[in-house]
Amino acid sequence: MNEEIDFELPFIHSQETYRLTEDLGKVIMITFWASWCPDCGVDLPKKEQLFKSLDEEKVKMITINVKGRERNNNDGRIFTEKFLTQPTLEDNGVKVYNQYKCEGVPTTILINKDGDVTHKFGDQTSFLTIVEAVGTLI
């Protein structure tokens, strides 16, 4: 695993933390988002359906609320409560968002079983393109 991509962040609704290295050996999909973003409002419900249908032993899906891009501190938590069941983390401002060199939200990162970033998709990428890329990594 490229150590530059490792991180540890708290879950949005608890003091427990998640470290990326916990899921080495799986394909990992990370989606960076903000509650005010219209494209995130289209993207996240589709990913929520995908989350409910994927084998969690093969693919780990994580969303990261980019707290540093929110208008109010609790907006990401409120959005998560209403719309998400997949594991959701809270960025430390924009630290991990910047670590992955994201340029907007949503941004989707795919990491292969060896811990290498294989794909980075911006806000205009179709959901089908992302799903197809996951399929090539499983």
PDB file of C-alpha atoms in Angstrom:
ATOM      1  CA  MET A   1       0.000   0.000   0.000  1.00  0.00           C
ATOM      2  CA  ASN A   2       1.121   3.476  -0.822  1.00  0.00           C
ATOM      3  CA  GLU A   3       1.413   5.092   2.624  1.00  0.00           C
ATOM      4  CA  GLU A   4       0.495   8.484   1.144  1.00  0.00           C
ATOM      5  CA  ILE A   5      -3.110   7.327   0.786  1.00  0.00           C
ATOM      6  CA  ASP A   6      -3.555   5.855   4.280  1.00  0.00           C
ATOM      7  CA  PHE A   7      -5.694   7.791   6.730  1.00  0.00           C
ATOM      8  CA  GLU A   8      -7.596   7.461   9.972  1.00  0.00           C
ATOM      9  CA  LEU A   9     -10.846   9.368  10.480  1.00  0.00           C
ATOM     10  CA  PRO A  10     -13.770   9.225  12.917  1.00  0.00           C
ATOM     11  CA  PHE A  11     -17.143   7.866  11.935  1.00  0.00           C
ATOM     12  CA  ILE A  12     -19.559  10.769  11.598  1.00  0.00           C
ATOM     13  CA  HIS A  13     -21.792   9.594  14.488  1.00  0.00           C
ATOM     14  CA  SER A  14     -19.303   8.127  16.961  1.00  0.00           C
ATOM     15  CA  GLN A  15     -15.877   8.497  18.478  1.00  0.00           C
ATOM     16  CA  GLU A  16     -14.737   5.261  16.832  1.00  0.00           C
ATOM     17  CA  THR A  17     -12.284   5.634  13.980  1.00  0.00           C
ATOM     18  CA  TYR A  18     -11.661   3.877  10.705  1.00  0.00           C
ATOM     19  CA  ARG A  19      -8.217   3.313   9.190  1.00  0.00           C
ATOM     20  CA  LEU A  20      -7.927   2.522   5.490  1.00  0.00           C
ATOM     21  CA  THR A  21      -5.426  -0.285   6.107  1.00  0.00           C
ATOM     22  CA  GLU A  22      -8.208  -2.233   7.899  1.00  0.00           C
ATOM     23  CA  ASP A  23      -9.598  -3.172   4.487  1.00  0.00           C
ATOM     24  CA  LEU A  24      -6.482  -4.087   2.529  1.00  0.00           C
ATOM     25  CA  GLY A  25      -7.305  -7.100   0.398  1.00  0.00           C
ATOM     26  CA  LYS A  26     -10.663  -5.642  -0.635  1.00  0.00           C
ATOM     27  CA  VAL A  27     -11.533  -3.195  -3.367  1.00  0.00           C
ATOM     28  CA  ILE A  28     -12.234   0.119  -1.607  1.00  0.00           C
ATOM     29  CA  MET A  29     -14.518   2.837  -2.945  1.00  0.00           C
ATOM     30  CA  ILE A  30     -14.287   6.214  -1.230  1.00  0.00           C
ATOM     31  CA  THR A  31     -16.745   8.980  -2.060  1.00  0.00           C
ATOM     32  CA  PHE A  32     -16.009  12.520  -0.857  1.00  0.00           C
ATOM     33  CA  TRP A  33     -19.155  14.660  -0.570  1.00  0.00           C
ATOM     34  CA  ALA A  34     -20.823  17.719   0.941  1.00  0.00           C
ATOM     35  CA  SER A  35     -24.491  18.036   1.895  1.00  0.00           C
ATOM     36  CA  TRP A  36     -25.167  21.207  -0.131  1.00  0.00           C
ATOM     37  CA  CYS A  37     -23.860  19.715  -3.401  1.00  0.00           C
ATOM     38  CA  PRO A  38     -26.559  18.947  -6.034  1.00  0.00           C
ATOM     39  CA  ASP A  39     -24.335  16.399  -7.823  1.00  0.00           C
ATOM     40  CA  CYS A  40     -23.777  14.595  -4.497  1.00  0.00           C
ATOM     41  CA  GLY A  41     -27.558  14.474  -4.079  1.00  0.00           C
ATOM     42  CA  VAL A  42     -27.745  12.526  -7.358  1.00  0.00           C
ATOM     43  CA  ASP A  43     -24.634  10.385  -6.814  1.00  0.00           C
ATOM     44  CA  LEU A  44     -25.057   9.231  -3.216  1.00  0.00           C
ATOM     45  CA  PRO A  45     -28.515   7.590  -3.538  1.00  0.00           C
ATOM     46  CA  LYS A  46     -27.189   5.488  -6.433  1.00  0.00           C
ATOM     47  CA  LYS A  47     -24.164   4.483  -4.373  1.00  0.00           C
ATOM     48  CA  GLU A  48     -26.452   3.693  -1.464  1.00  0.00           C
ATOM     49  CA  GLN A  49     -28.301   1.176  -3.663  1.00  0.00           C
ATOM     50  CA  LEU A  50     -24.967  -0.260  -4.835  1.00  0.00           C
ATOM     51  CA  PHE A  51     -23.831  -0.542  -1.203  1.00  0.00           C
ATOM     52  CA  LYS A  52     -26.899  -2.623  -0.361  1.00  0.00           C
ATOM     53  CA  SER A  53     -26.209  -5.049  -3.217  1.00  0.00           C
ATOM     54  CA  LEU A  54     -22.417  -5.525  -3.121  1.00  0.00           C
ATOM     55  CA  ASP A  55     -20.550  -8.281  -1.320  1.00  0.00           C
ATOM     56  CA  GLU A  56     -18.949  -6.497   1.650  1.00  0.00           C
ATOM     57  CA  GLU A  57     -16.252  -9.169   1.797  1.00  0.00           C
ATOM     58  CA  LYS A  58     -15.002  -8.057  -1.632  1.00  0.00           C
ATOM     59  CA  VAL A  59     -15.795  -4.321  -1.769  1.00  0.00           C
ATOM     60  CA  LYS A  60     -15.669  -1.776   1.043  1.00  0.00           C
ATOM     61  CA  MET A  61     -17.679   1.369   0.345  1.00  0.00           C
ATOM     62  CA  ILE A  62     -16.996   4.437   2.460  1.00  0.00           C
ATOM     63  CA  THR A  63     -18.260   7.971   2.199  1.00  0.00           C
ATOM     64  CA  ILE A  64     -16.350  10.901   3.640  1.00  0.00           C
ATOM     65  CA  ASN A  65     -18.166  14.109   4.469  1.00  0.00           C
ATOM     66  CA  VAL A  66     -15.782  16.962   3.674  1.00  0.00           C
ATOM     67  CA  LYS A  67     -16.540  18.977   6.797  1.00  0.00           C
ATOM     68  CA  GLY A  68     -14.304  21.823   5.654  1.00  0.00           C
ATOM     69  CA  ARG A  69     -16.594  22.382   2.648  1.00  0.00           C
ATOM     70  CA  GLU A  70     -19.848  22.400   4.636  1.00  0.00           C
ATOM     71  CA  ARG A  71     -21.680  25.630   5.410  1.00  0.00           C
ATOM     72  CA  ASN A  72     -22.563  24.523   8.959  1.00  0.00           C
ATOM     73  CA  ASN A  73     -20.814  22.006  11.213  1.00  0.00           C
ATOM     74  CA  ASN A  74     -23.794  19.662  11.577  1.00  0.00           C
ATOM     75  CA  ASP A  75     -25.002  19.632   7.947  1.00  0.00           C
ATOM     76  CA  GLY A  76     -23.089  16.452   7.071  1.00  0.00           C
ATOM     77  CA  ARG A  77     -24.403  14.635  10.142  1.00  0.00           C
ATOM     78  CA  ILE A  78     -28.001  15.586   9.385  1.00  0.00           C
ATOM     79  CA  PHE A  79     -27.646  14.471   5.744  1.00  0.00           C
ATOM     80  CA  THR A  80     -26.114  11.150   6.847  1.00  0.00           C
ATOM     81  CA  GLU A  81     -28.942  10.455   9.297  1.00  0.00           C
ATOM     82  CA  LYS A  82     -31.550  11.032   6.612  1.00  0.00           C
ATOM     83  CA  PHE A  83     -29.986   9.344   3.592  1.00  0.00           C
ATOM     84  CA  LEU A  84     -27.006   7.036   4.226  1.00  0.00           C
ATOM     85  CA  THR A  85     -26.549   3.587   5.737  1.00  0.00           C
ATOM     86  CA  GLN A  86     -23.053   2.928   4.381  1.00  0.00           C
ATOM     87  CA  PRO A  87     -20.080   3.742   6.628  1.00  0.00           C
ATOM     88  CA  THR A  88     -19.627   7.514   6.720  1.00  0.00           C
ATOM     89  CA  LEU A  89     -16.551   9.282   8.017  1.00  0.00           C
ATOM     90  CA  GLU A  90     -15.977  12.937   8.812  1.00  0.00           C
ATOM     91  CA  ASP A  91     -12.929  14.603   7.295  1.00  0.00           C
ATOM     92  CA  ASN A  92     -10.721  16.740   9.489  1.00  0.00           C
ATOM     93  CA  GLY A  93     -11.607  19.930   7.627  1.00  0.00           C
ATOM     94  CA  VAL A  94     -10.329  19.101   4.137  1.00  0.00           C
ATOM     95  CA  LYS A  95      -7.258  17.076   5.171  1.00  0.00           C
ATOM     96  CA  VAL A  96      -8.011  13.731   3.490  1.00  0.00           C
ATOM     97  CA  TYR A  97      -9.855  15.478   0.643  1.00  0.00           C
ATOM     98  CA  ASN A  98      -6.615  17.369  -0.103  1.00  0.00           C
ATOM     99  CA  GLN A  99      -4.476  14.271   0.535  1.00  0.00           C
ATOM    100  CA  TYR A 100      -6.277  12.607  -2.399  1.00  0.00           C
ATOM    101  CA  LYS A 101      -5.963  15.803  -4.484  1.00  0.00           C
ATOM    102  CA  CYS A 102      -9.718  16.135  -4.964  1.00  0.00           C
ATOM    103  CA  GLU A 103     -10.933  19.072  -7.014  1.00  0.00           C
ATOM    104  CA  GLY A 104     -14.645  18.983  -6.258  1.00  0.00           C
ATOM    105  CA  VAL A 105     -17.482  16.972  -4.792  1.00  0.00           C
ATOM    106  CA  PRO A 106     -18.441  14.319  -5.343  1.00  0.00           C
ATOM    107  CA  THR A 107     -15.103  12.680  -5.987  1.00  0.00           C
ATOM    108  CA  THR A 108     -14.893   8.895  -6.087  1.00  0.00           C
ATOM    109  CA  ILE A 109     -11.627   7.064  -5.490  1.00  0.00           C
ATOM    110  CA  LEU A 110     -11.129   3.368  -6.231  1.00  0.00           C
ATOM    111  CA  ILE A 111      -8.341   1.444  -4.521  1.00  0.00           C
ATOM    112  CA  ASN A 112      -7.417  -2.077  -5.596  1.00  0.00           C
ATOM    113  CA  LYS A 113      -6.815  -5.065  -3.311  1.00  0.00           C
ATOM    114  CA  ASP A 114      -3.102  -4.195  -3.102  1.00  0.00           C
ATOM    115  CA  GLY A 115      -3.843  -0.706  -1.785  1.00  0.00           C
ATOM    116  CA  ASP A 116      -3.098   1.253  -4.957  1.00  0.00           C
ATOM    117  CA  VAL A 117      -5.329   4.051  -6.234  1.00  0.00           C
ATOM    118  CA  THR A 118      -6.505   2.878  -9.647  1.00  0.00           C
ATOM    119  CA  HIS A 119      -9.266   5.369 -10.486  1.00  0.00           C
ATOM    120  CA  LYS A 120     -10.277   8.887  -9.531  1.00  0.00           C
ATOM    121  CA  PHE A 121     -13.623  10.143 -10.790  1.00  0.00           C
ATOM    122  CA  GLY A 122     -14.900  13.709 -10.648  1.00  0.00           C
ATOM    123  CA  ASP A 123     -18.389  15.109 -10.336  1.00  0.00           C
ATOM    124  CA  GLN A 124     -19.333  14.631 -13.996  1.00  0.00           C
ATOM    125  CA  THR A 125     -18.499  10.913 -14.188  1.00  0.00           C
ATOM    126  CA  SER A 126     -21.471   8.659 -14.848  1.00  0.00           C
ATOM    127  CA  PHE A 127     -22.457   6.138 -12.208  1.00  0.00           C
ATOM    128  CA  LEU A 128     -22.220   3.347 -14.792  1.00  0.00           C
ATOM    129  CA  THR A 129     -18.572   4.232 -15.498  1.00  0.00           C
ATOM    130  CA  ILE A 130     -17.776   3.934 -11.779  1.00  0.00           C
ATOM    131  CA  VAL A 131     -19.606   0.593 -11.463  1.00  0.00           C
ATOM    132  CA  GLU A 132     -17.803  -0.781 -14.513  1.00  0.00           C
ATOM    133  CA  ALA A 133     -14.461   0.239 -13.011  1.00  0.00           C
ATOM    134  CA  VAL A 134     -15.319  -1.529  -9.738  1.00  0.00           C
ATOM    135  CA  GLY A 135     -16.150  -4.627 -11.787  1.00  0.00           C
ATOM    136  CA  THR A 136     -12.681  -4.667 -13.327  1.00  0.00           C
ATOM    137  CA  LEU A 137     -11.095  -4.686  -9.860  1.00  0.00           C
ATOM    138  CA  ILE A 138     -13.117  -7.412  -8.158  1.00  0.00           C
TER     139      ILE A 138
END
